[in-house]
Coordinates of C-alpha atoms in Angstrom, one line a residue:
X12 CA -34.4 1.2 -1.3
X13 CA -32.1 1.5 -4.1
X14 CA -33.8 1.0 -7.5
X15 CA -32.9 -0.7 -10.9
X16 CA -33.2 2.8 -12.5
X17 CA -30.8 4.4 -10.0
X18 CA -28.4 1.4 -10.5
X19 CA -28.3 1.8 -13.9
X20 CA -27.9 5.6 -13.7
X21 CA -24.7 4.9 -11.3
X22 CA -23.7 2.3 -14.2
X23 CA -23.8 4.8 -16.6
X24 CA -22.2 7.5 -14.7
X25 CA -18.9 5.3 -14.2
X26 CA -19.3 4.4 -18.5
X27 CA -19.2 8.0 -19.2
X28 CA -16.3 8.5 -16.5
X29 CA -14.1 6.4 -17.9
X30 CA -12.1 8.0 -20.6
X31 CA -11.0 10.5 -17.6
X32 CA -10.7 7.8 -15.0
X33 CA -8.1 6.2 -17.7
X34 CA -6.2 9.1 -18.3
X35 CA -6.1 9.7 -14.2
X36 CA -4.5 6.8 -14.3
X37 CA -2.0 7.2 -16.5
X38 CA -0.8 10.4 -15.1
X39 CA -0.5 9.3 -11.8
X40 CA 1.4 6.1 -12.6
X41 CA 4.0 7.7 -14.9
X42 CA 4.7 10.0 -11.9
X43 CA 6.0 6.6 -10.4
X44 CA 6.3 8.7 -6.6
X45 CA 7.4 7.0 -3.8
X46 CA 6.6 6.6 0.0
X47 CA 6.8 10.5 1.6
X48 CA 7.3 11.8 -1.6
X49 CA 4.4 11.6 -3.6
X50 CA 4.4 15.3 -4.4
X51 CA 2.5 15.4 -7.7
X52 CA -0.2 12.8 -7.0
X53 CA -1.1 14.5 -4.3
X54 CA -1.6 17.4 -5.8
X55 CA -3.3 16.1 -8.8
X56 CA -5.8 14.4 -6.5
X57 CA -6.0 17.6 -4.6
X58 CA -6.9 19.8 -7.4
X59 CA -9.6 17.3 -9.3
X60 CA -11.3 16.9 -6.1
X61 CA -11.9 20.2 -5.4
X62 CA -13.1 21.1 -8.7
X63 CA -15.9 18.2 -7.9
X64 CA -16.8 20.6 -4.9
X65 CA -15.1 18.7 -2.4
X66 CA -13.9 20.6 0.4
X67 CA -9.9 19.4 0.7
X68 CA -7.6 19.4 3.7
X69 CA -4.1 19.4 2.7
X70 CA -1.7 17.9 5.0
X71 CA -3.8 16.0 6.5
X72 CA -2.2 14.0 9.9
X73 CA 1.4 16.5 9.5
X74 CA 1.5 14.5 6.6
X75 CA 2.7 16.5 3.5
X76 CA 1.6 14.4 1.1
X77 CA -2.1 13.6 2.8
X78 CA -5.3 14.6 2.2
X79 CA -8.9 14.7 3.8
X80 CA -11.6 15.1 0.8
X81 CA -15.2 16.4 2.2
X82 CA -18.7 16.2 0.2
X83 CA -22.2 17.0 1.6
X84 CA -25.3 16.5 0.3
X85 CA -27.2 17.1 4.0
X86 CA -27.8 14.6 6.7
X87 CA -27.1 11.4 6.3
X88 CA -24.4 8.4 6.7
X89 CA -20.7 9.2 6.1
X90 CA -19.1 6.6 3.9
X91 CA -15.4 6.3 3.5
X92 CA -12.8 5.6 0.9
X93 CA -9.7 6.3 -0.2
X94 CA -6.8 6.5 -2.8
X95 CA -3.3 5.8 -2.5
X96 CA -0.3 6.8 -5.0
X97 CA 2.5 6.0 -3.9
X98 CA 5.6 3.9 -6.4
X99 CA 7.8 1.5 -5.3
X100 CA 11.8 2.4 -5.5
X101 CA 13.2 -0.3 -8.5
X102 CA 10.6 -0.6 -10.3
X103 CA 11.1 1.9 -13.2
X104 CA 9.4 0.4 -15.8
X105 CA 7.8 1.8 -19.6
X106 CA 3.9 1.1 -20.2
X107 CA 5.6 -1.3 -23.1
X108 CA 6.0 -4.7 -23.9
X109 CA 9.5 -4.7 -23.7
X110 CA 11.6 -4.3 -20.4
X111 CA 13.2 -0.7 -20.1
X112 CA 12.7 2.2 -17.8
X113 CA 10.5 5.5 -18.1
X114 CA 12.1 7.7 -20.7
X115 CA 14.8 9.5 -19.2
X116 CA 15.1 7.9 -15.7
X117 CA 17.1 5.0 -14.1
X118 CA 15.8 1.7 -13.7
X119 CA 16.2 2.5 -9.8
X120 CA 13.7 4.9 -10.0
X121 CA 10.3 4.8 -8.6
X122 CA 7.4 2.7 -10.5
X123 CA 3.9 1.3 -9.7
X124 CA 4.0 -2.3 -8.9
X125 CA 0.6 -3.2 -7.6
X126 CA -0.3 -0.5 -9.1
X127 CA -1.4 1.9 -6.6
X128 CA -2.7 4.6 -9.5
X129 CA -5.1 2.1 -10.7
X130 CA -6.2 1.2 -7.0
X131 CA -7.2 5.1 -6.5
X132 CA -9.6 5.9 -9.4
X133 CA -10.8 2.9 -9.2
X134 CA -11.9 3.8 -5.7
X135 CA -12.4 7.4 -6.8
X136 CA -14.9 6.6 -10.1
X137 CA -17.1 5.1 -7.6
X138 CA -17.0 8.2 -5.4
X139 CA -17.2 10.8 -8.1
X140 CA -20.5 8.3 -9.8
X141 CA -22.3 8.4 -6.9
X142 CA -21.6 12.0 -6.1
X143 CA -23.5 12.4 -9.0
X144 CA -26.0 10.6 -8.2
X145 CA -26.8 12.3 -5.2
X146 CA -27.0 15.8 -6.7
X147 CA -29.6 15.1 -9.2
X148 CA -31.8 13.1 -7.0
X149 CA -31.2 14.5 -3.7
X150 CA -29.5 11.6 -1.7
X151 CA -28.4 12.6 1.5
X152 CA -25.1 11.9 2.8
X153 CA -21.6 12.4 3.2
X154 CA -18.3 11.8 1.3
X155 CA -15.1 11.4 2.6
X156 CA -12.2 10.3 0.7
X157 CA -9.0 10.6 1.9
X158 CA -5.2 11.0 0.5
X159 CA -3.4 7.8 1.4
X160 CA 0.3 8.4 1.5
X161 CA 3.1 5.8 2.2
X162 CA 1.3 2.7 2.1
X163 CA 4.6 0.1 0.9
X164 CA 5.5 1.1 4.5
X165 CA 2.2 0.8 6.0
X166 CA 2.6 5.3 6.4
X167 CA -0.5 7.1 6.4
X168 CA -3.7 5.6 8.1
X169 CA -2.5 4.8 11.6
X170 CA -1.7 8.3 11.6
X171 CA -4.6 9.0 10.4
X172 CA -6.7 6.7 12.6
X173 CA -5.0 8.0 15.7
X174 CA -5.7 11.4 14.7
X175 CA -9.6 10.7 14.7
X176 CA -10.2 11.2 10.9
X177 CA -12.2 7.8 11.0
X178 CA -14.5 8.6 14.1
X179 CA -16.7 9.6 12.2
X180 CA -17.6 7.0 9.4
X181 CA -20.4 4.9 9.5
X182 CA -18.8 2.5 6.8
X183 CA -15.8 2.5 5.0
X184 CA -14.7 0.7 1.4
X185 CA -11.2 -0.7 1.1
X186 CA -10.2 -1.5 -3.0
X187 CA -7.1 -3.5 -4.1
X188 CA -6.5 -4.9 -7.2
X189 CA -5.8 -8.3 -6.7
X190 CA -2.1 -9.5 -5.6
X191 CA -2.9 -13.1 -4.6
X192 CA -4.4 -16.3 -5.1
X193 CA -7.7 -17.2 -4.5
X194 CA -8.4 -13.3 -3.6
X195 CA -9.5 -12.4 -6.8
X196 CA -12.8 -10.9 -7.7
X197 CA -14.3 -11.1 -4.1
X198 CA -14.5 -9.6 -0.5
X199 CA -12.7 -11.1 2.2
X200 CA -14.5 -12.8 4.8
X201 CA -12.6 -14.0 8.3
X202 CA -9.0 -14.0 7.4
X203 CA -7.9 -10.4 7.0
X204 CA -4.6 -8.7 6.8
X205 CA -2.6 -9.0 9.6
X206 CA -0.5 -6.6 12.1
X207 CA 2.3 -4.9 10.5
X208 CA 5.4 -2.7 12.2
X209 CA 8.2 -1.3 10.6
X210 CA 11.2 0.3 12.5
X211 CA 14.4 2.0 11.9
X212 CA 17.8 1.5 13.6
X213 CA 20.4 4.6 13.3
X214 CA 23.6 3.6 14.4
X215 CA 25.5 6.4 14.6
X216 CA 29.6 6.7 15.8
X217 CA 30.2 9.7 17.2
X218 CA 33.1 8.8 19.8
X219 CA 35.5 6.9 16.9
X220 CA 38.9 8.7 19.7
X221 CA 37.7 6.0 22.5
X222 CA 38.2 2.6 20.1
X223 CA 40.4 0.3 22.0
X224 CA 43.3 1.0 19.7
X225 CA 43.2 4.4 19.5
X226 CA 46.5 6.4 19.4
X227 CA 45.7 9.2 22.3
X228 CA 48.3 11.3 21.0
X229 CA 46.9 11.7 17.3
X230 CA 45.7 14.5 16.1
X231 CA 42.9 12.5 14.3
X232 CA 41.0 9.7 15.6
X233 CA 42.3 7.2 14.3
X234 CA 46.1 7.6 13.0
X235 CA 47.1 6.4 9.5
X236 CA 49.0 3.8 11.6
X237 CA 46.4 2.5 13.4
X238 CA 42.7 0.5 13.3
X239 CA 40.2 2.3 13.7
X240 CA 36.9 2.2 15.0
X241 CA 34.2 -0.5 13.3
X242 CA 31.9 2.1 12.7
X243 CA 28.1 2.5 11.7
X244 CA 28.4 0.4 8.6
X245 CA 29.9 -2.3 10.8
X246 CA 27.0 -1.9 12.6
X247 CA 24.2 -1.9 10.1
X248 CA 26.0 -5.5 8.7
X249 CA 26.3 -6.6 12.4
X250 CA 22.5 -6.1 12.7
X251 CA 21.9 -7.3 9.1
X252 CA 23.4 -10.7 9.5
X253 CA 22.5 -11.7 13.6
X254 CA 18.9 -10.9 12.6
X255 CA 18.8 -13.1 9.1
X256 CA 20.7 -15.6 11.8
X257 CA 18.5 -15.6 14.7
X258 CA 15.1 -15.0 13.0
X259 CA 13.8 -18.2 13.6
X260 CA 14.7 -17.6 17.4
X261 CA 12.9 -14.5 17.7
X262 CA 9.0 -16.1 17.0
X263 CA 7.7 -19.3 17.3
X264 CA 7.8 -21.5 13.9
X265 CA 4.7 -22.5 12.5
X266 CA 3.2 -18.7 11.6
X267 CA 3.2 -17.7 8.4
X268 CA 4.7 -14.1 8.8
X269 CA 7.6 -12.1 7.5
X270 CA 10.1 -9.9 8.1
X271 CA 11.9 -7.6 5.5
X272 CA 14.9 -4.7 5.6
X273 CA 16.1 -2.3 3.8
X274 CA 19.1 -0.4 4.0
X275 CA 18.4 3.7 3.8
X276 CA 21.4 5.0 4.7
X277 CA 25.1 3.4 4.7
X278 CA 28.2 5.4 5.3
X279 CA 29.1 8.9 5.4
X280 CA 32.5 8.3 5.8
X281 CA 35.6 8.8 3.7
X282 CA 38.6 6.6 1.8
X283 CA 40.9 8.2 4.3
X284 CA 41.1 6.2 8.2
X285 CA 37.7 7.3 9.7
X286 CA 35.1 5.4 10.5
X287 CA 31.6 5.2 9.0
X288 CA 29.7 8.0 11.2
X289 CA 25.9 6.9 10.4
X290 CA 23.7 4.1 8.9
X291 CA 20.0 3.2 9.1
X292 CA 18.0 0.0 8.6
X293 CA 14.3 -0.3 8.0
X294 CA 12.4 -3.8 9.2
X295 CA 9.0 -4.6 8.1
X296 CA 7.3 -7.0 10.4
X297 CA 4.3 -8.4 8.9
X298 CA 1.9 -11.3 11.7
X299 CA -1.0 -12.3 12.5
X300 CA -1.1 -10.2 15.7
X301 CA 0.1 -6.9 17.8
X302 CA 2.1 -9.0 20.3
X303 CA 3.4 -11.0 18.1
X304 CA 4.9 -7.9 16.4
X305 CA 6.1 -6.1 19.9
X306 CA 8.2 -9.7 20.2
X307 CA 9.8 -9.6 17.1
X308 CA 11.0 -6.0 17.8
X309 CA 11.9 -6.6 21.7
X310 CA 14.1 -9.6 19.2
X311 CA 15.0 -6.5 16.8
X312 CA 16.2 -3.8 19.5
X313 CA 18.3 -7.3 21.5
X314 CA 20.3 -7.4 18.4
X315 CA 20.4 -3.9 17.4
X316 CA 22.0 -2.8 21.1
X317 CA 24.5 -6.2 20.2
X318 CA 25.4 -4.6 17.4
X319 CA 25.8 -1.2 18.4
X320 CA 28.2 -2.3 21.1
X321 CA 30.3 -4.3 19.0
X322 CA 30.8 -1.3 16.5
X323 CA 31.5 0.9 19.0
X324 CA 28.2 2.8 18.5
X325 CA 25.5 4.3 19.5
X326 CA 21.8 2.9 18.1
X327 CA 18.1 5.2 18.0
X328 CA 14.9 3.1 17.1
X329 CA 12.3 5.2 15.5
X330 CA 8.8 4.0 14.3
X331 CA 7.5 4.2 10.7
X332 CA 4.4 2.0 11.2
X333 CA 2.4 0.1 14.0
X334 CA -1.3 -1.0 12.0
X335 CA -3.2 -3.0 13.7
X336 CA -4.9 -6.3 12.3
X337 CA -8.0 -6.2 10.5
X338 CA -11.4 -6.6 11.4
X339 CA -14.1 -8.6 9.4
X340 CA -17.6 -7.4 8.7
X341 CA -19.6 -9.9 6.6
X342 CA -22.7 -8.1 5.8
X343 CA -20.6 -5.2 4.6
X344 CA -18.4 -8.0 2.3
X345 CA -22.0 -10.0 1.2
X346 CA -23.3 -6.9 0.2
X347 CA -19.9 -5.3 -1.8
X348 CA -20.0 -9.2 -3.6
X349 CA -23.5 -8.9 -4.8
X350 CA -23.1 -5.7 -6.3
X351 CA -19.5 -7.1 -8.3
X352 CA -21.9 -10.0 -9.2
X353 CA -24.3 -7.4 -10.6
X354 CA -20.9 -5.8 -12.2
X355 CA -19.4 -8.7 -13.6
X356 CA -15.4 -9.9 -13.4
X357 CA -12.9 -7.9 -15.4
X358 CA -13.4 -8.4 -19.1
X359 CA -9.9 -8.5 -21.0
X360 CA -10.8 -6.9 -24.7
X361 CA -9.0 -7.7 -27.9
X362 CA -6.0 -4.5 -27.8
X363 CA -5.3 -6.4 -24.2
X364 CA -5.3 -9.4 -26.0
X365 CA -2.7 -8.6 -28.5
X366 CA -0.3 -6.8 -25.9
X367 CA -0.3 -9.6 -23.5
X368 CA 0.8 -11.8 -26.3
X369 CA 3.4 -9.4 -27.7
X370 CA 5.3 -9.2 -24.4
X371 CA 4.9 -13.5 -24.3
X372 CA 6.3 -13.3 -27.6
X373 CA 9.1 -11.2 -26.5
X374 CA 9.8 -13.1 -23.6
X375 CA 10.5 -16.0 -26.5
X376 CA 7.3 -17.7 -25.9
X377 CA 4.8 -19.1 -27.9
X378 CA 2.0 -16.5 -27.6
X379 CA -1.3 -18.1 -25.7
X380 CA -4.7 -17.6 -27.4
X381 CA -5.9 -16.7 -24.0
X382 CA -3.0 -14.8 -22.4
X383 CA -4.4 -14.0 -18.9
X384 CA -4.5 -15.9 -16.0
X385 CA -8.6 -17.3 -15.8
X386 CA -9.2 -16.0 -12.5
X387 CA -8.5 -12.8 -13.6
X388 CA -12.0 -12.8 -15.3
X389 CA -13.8 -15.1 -12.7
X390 CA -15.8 -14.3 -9.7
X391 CA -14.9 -15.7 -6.6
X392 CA -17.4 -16.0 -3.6
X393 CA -16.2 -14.9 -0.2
X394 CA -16.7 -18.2 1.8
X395 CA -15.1 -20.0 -1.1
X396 CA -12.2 -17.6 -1.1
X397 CA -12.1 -18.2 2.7
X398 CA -12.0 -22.2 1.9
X399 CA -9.6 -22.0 -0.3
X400 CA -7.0 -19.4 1.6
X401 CA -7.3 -21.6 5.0
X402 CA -5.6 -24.2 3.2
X403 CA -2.1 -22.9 3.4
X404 CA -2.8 -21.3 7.2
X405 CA -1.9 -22.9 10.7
X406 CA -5.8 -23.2 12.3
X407 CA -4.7 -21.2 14.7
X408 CA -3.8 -18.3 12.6
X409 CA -6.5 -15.4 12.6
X410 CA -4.9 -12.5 10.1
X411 CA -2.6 -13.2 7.3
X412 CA -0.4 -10.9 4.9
X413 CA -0.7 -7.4 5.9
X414 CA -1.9 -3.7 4.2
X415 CA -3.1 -0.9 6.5
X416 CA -6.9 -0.5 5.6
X417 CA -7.0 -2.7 8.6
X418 CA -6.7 0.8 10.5
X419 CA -10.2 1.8 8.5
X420 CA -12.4 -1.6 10.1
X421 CA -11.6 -0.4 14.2
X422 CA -13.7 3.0 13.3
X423 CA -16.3 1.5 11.1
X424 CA -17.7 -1.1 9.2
X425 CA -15.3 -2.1 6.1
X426 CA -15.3 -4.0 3.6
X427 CA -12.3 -5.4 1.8
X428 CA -12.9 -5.3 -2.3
X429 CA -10.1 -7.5 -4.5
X430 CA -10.6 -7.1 -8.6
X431 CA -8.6 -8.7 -10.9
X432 CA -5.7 -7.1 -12.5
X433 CA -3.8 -8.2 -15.5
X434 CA -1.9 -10.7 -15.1
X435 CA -0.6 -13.6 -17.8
X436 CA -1.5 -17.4 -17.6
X437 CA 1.2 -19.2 -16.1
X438 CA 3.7 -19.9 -18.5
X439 CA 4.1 -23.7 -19.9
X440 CA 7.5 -24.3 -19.2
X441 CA 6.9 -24.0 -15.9
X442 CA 8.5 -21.1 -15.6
X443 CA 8.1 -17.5 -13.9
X444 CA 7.4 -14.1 -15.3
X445 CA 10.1 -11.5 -14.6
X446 CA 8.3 -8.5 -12.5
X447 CA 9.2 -5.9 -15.0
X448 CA 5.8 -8.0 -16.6
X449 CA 3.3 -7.3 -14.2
X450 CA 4.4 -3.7 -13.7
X451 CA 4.1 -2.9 -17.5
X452 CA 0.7 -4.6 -17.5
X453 CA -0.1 -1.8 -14.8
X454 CA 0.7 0.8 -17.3
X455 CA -1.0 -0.4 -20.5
X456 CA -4.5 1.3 -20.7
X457 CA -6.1 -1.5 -22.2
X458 CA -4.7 -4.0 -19.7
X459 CA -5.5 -1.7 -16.8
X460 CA -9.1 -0.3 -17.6
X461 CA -11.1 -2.8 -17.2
X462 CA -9.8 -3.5 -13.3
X463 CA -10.6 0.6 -12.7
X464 CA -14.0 0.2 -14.6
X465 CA -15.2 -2.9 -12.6
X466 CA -13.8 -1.5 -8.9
X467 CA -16.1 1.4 -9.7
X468 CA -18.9 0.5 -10.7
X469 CA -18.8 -1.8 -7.5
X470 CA -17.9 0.9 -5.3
X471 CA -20.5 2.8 -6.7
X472 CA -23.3 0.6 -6.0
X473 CA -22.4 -0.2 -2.7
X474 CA -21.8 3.6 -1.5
X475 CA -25.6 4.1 -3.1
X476 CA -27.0 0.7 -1.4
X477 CA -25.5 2.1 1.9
X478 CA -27.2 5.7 1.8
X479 CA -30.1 3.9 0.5
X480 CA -30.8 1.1 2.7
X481 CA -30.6 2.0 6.3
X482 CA -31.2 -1.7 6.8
X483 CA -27.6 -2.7 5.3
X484 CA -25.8 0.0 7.4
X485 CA -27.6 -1.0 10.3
X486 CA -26.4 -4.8 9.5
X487 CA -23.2 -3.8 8.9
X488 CA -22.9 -1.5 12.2
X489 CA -24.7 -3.8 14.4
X490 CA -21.9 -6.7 13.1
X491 CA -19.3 -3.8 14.3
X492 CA -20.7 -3.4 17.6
X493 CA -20.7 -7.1 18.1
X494 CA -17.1 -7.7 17.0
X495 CA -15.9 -4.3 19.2
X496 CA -18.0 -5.1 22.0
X497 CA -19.3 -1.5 22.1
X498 CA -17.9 0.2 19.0
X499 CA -14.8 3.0 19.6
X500 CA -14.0 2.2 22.9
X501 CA -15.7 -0.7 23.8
X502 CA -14.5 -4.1 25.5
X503 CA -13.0 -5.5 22.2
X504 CA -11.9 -2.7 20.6
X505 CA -8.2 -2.2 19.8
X506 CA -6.8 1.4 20.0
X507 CA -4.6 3.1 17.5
X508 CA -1.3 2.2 18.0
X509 CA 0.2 4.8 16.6
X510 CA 2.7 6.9 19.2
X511 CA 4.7 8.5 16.9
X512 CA 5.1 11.7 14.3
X513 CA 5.3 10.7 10.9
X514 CA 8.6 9.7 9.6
X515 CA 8.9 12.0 7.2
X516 CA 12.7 13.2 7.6
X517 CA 14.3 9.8 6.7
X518 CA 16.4 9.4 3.4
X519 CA 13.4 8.1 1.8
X520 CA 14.2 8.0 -2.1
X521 CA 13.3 10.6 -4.3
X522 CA 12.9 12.8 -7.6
X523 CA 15.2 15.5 -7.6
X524 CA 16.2 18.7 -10.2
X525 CA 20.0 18.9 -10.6
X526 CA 22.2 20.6 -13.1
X527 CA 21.4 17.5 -15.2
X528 CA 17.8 17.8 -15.2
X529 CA 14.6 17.6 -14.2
X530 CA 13.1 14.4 -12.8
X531 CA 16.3 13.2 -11.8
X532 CA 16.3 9.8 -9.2
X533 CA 18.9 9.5 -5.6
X534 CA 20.6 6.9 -8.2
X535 CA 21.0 8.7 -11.2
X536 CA 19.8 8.1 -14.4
X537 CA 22.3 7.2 -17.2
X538 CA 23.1 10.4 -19.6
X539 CA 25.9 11.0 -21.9
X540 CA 29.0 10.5 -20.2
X541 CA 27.7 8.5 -17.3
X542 CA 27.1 4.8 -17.3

C-alpha cells in the first residue's frame, strides 16, 4: 500500500524537478520538428534518458526517430508511458505575445501546436519522480517509456504495437494536455478516441507520348503545337475536388467524423509543354470505427483510379497510419482522477497572469482580470465529462475524435489523462482567438509550467499506486480481460492493423542547411534579398 510519506516524497521529487522539466521543455519546443523528422528531440530524449540509467533502443520499429527507454528495479509490473515531440508544419510561432515566427525561420516552418514538448515531460517528470522513488526505497518494477514519433499523422505506435513493444505492459498512462471541451482535468471514461487511417495517392505520368493528341512524329511528347497530356497535377485536383464532392456519398450522415488532405507533392514539371510527371495527396480519416475507415478508403481509391484515368495516369496508395479505436478501462481512469484530485487543477500564477493579458491587449482588447478560460483551473470528474461529451454524439456512436494512444489500451490497461493548458477566456465580443494565441501560450514558461507540473505529479502517483497496490493492477487487468475477452488474443480483441513499413521516404517537411544557413525550412525563410 502506497503511503502518505511516499506520496509526498514523489510530490517533492516532481517540485525539485521542475526547473529542468521547464527548460526540457523549452528546448524541445523551439526545435519545432515535424512528423519523421524530429531529429533533435529524439536525441535530446535519448541522451537524458540514458544518463537516468535507462537502457535506450534507438530506432525503435525502423523508425529513425523512435525510441524504446528501459528501467529495472527487479521483478515486478511493467508500466508504460511515453513522449512525443513532434511540430506541426505552419505553425512557426515566437514564445511572445505578439504574432511573429521563431528568429530566423519562416512562418511555414514547423511549431508546437498542442504542444507536444509539454505533453512529454509532463509524462516524463512522472517517470523520472518515481524512478526515484524506487531506488531509495527499493520498489520493484519496471519502466518503459517510449519515443513517440509522428503522431499529427497518427506515425509511431501502430508500428510500434504491431512490432510487440506493448506485449509486455501490464498498464500503460496516456497524457494530453487538454484540446477540447469538457475534457479538461479528468480521465476519459467510455467515449474514447476513435479509428484513424491516413493514405497517400501518387499519381504519377510516365506515358505523357500515348495522350489522345499526341503528335507521333514529334520528337518530344507533346509538340509545341499540340495539347498535351493532363498530367499528375491534373490528377491530384481531379482527386481533390470529386472527393470534397462526393464525401457525403462515401459514409453514412449522422457520424461525427472527418476527413482531411494535404498536398505533399505537386508538379515536377516545367514552363515548357510537358506534363506534370508526379503528385501526392495525404487523407486523414478520423471515425468511430475500423470499417467505417476501410469504407471511406474503398470511397478514396474509387475516386483516386477516376482520377488517374482521366489524367492519363497512373495512381499507388501507400499507408501512413491504420490505429485502431480505443479501449476504456475505468479502474485505471478512477484511479489516475483520484490522484489529480490529490494534485489539484493547473494553478495559473501572477507572470501568466500579466502575459495572457499583454497578448489580449495586443489583440486590441480590454485585458480580463482573469484571462484564462475557468476550466482550465477546474477539475472535471470522468462520468461528468462522459455526460457532458454525449451531448453532441449520435447514441450510437462509441469512439469520437481520434489520437493513437488508442494502439497502447489493446496490450494493457490505459488510462487516458487530459490537464489543462493555457488557454484565454472567451473573448467578449464574441469573437475567436487567432491560433498564433494558443501556440505562443505553449511556449511561455509561466503559461506552460503549471500543465507539466500537475501531469507529473499525477503520473507519478499513479505509476507508484500501480507498483504498490497489486489490488489496482489486478482491477485494472481483470477490467482488460473482460473488455478483450481473453487479453492479446482473445475473443474481443482487435489486432494491430498495421501492414505496412513506416512511411518514412515521403516529402515530409523539413529543416535543412543550405548555402543560406542553418535551420533553414522546404519554404524558405525570408533573408535579405528574398521576400
Amino acid at each position: 500500500m502506497t503511503s502518505e510519506s511516499q506520496r509526498d516524497t514523489l510530490l517533492r521529487r516532481v517540485d525539485d524537478l521542475m526547473p529542468r522539466l521547464s527548460d526540457w521543455n523549452q528546448t524541445v519546443w523551439h526545435y519545432g520538428e515535424t512528423a519523421w523528422r524530429e531529429y533533435r528531440s529524439a536525441r535530446f530524449y535519448v541522451e537524458l534518458l540514458r544518463r537516468h540509467g535507462f537502457e535506450v533502443e534507438e530506432g525503435s520499429a525502423g523508425m529513425p526517430t523512435a525510441f524504446c527507454a528501459t528501467w529495472r528495479n527487479g521483478e515486478g509490473p511493467t508500466l508504460g508511458g511515453y513522449a512525443e515531440y513532434d511540430a506541426v508544419p505552419g505553425n512557426c510561432q515566437a514564445a511572445d505575445v505578439v504574432k511573429r515566427p521563431r528568429d530566423g525561420l519562416s512562418p511555414w516552418a514547423g511549431g508546437h501546436t498542442d504542444p507536444h514538448s509539454a505533453l512529454g515531460f509532463g509524462a516524463l517528470g512522472g517517470f523520472l519522480a518515481v524512478q526515484a522513488l524506487m531506488r531509495e526505497q527499493g520498489i520493484p518494477g519496471t519502466l518503459k517509456f517510449f519515443g513517440e514519433p509522428a503522431e499529427k499523422v497518427r506515425g509511431s505506435k501502430p508500428l510500434h504495437a504491431a512490432r510487440g513493444y506493448y506485449d509486455d505492459l501490464d498498464a500503460a498512462i496516456s497524457f494530453h494536455p487538454f484540446y477540447m471541451l469538457p475534457l479538461c482535468n479528468t480521465t476519459r471514461w467510455d467515449t474514447h478516441c476513435g479509428a484513424a487511417y491516413g493514405v497517400i495517392y501518387t499519381f504519377t505520368c510516365d506515358s505523357p507520348e500515348t495522350w489522345l493528341t499526341s503528335d507521333r512524329h514529334s520528337p518530344i511528347a507533346a509538340s509545341h503545337a499540340s495539347a498535351r497530356a493532363p498530367g499528375a497535377n491534373d490528377a491530384v485536383t481531379q482527386m481533390y475536388q470529386n472527393a470534397k464532392a462526393l464525401r457525403e456519398h462515401v459514409l453514412a450522415s449522422g457520424l461525427n467524423w472527418s476527413m482531411n488532405e494535404a498536398i505533399l507533392n505537386a508538379g515536377q514539371a516545367t514552363a515548357d509543354n510537358l506534363p506534370a510527371q508526379m503528385a501526392q495527396i495525404m487523407y486523414f480519416i478520423r471515425v468511430p470505427s475500423v470499417a467505417q475507415a476501410e469504407h471511406v478508403v474503398r470511397g478514396l481509391d474509387h475516386i483516386a483510379e477516376c482520377a488517374a484515368q482521366l489524367a492519363h495516369c497512373r495512381v499507388k496508395r501507400d499507408w501512413v497510419a491504420k490505429s485502431r479505436p480505443g479501449l476504456a478501462n475505468h479502474a485505471l481512469a478512477e484511479l489516475t482522477y483520484r490522484n489529480l484530485e490529490r494534485v489539484g487543477a493547473p494553478c495559473f500564477g501572477d507572470e501568466a497572469i500579466a502575459l495572457a493579458r499583454q497578448i489580449q491587449a495586443n489583440l486590441g482588447m480590454t485585458p480580463m482580470e482573469r484571462p484564462f478560460l475557468p476550466a482550465t483551473e477546474q477539475l472535471m470528474p470522468p462520468r461528468e465529462a462522459e455526460r457532458e461529451l454525449r451531448r453532441i454524439l449520435p447514441p450510437t456512436q462509441t469512439h469520437f475524435t481520434s489520437d493513437d494512444y488508442t494502439e497502447y489500451s489493446w496490450h494493457a490497461p490505459t488510462v487516458r489523462l487530459y490537464i489543462g493548458r493555457p488557454t484565454l477566456a472567451p473573448r467578449d465580443d464574441g469573437g475567436a482567438y487567432p491560433d498564433w494565441v494558443m501556440n505562443a501560450l505553449g511556449g511561455l514558461a509561466p503559461c506552460i509550467d503549471p500543465m507539466i507540473e500537475t501531469a507529473a505529479k499525477t503520473v507519478g502517483l499513479t505509476l507508484l499506486d500501480l507498483l504498490q497496490e497489486p489490488e489496482a493492477l489486478t482491477r485494472a487487468r481483470a477490467e482488460f480481460e473482460e473488455r478483450t475477452g481473453g487479453g492479446i488474443g482473445g475473443s474481443r480483441w482487435l489486432a494491430p492493423l498495421c501492414d505496412y513499413p513506416p512511411p518514412l521516404d515521403f516529402r515530409w517537411p523539413e529543416y535543412v542547411t543550405t548555402p543560406r544557413g542553418e535551420n533553414d525550412w522546404v519554404i524558405p525563410a525570408p533573408g535579405p534579398g528574398r521576400q
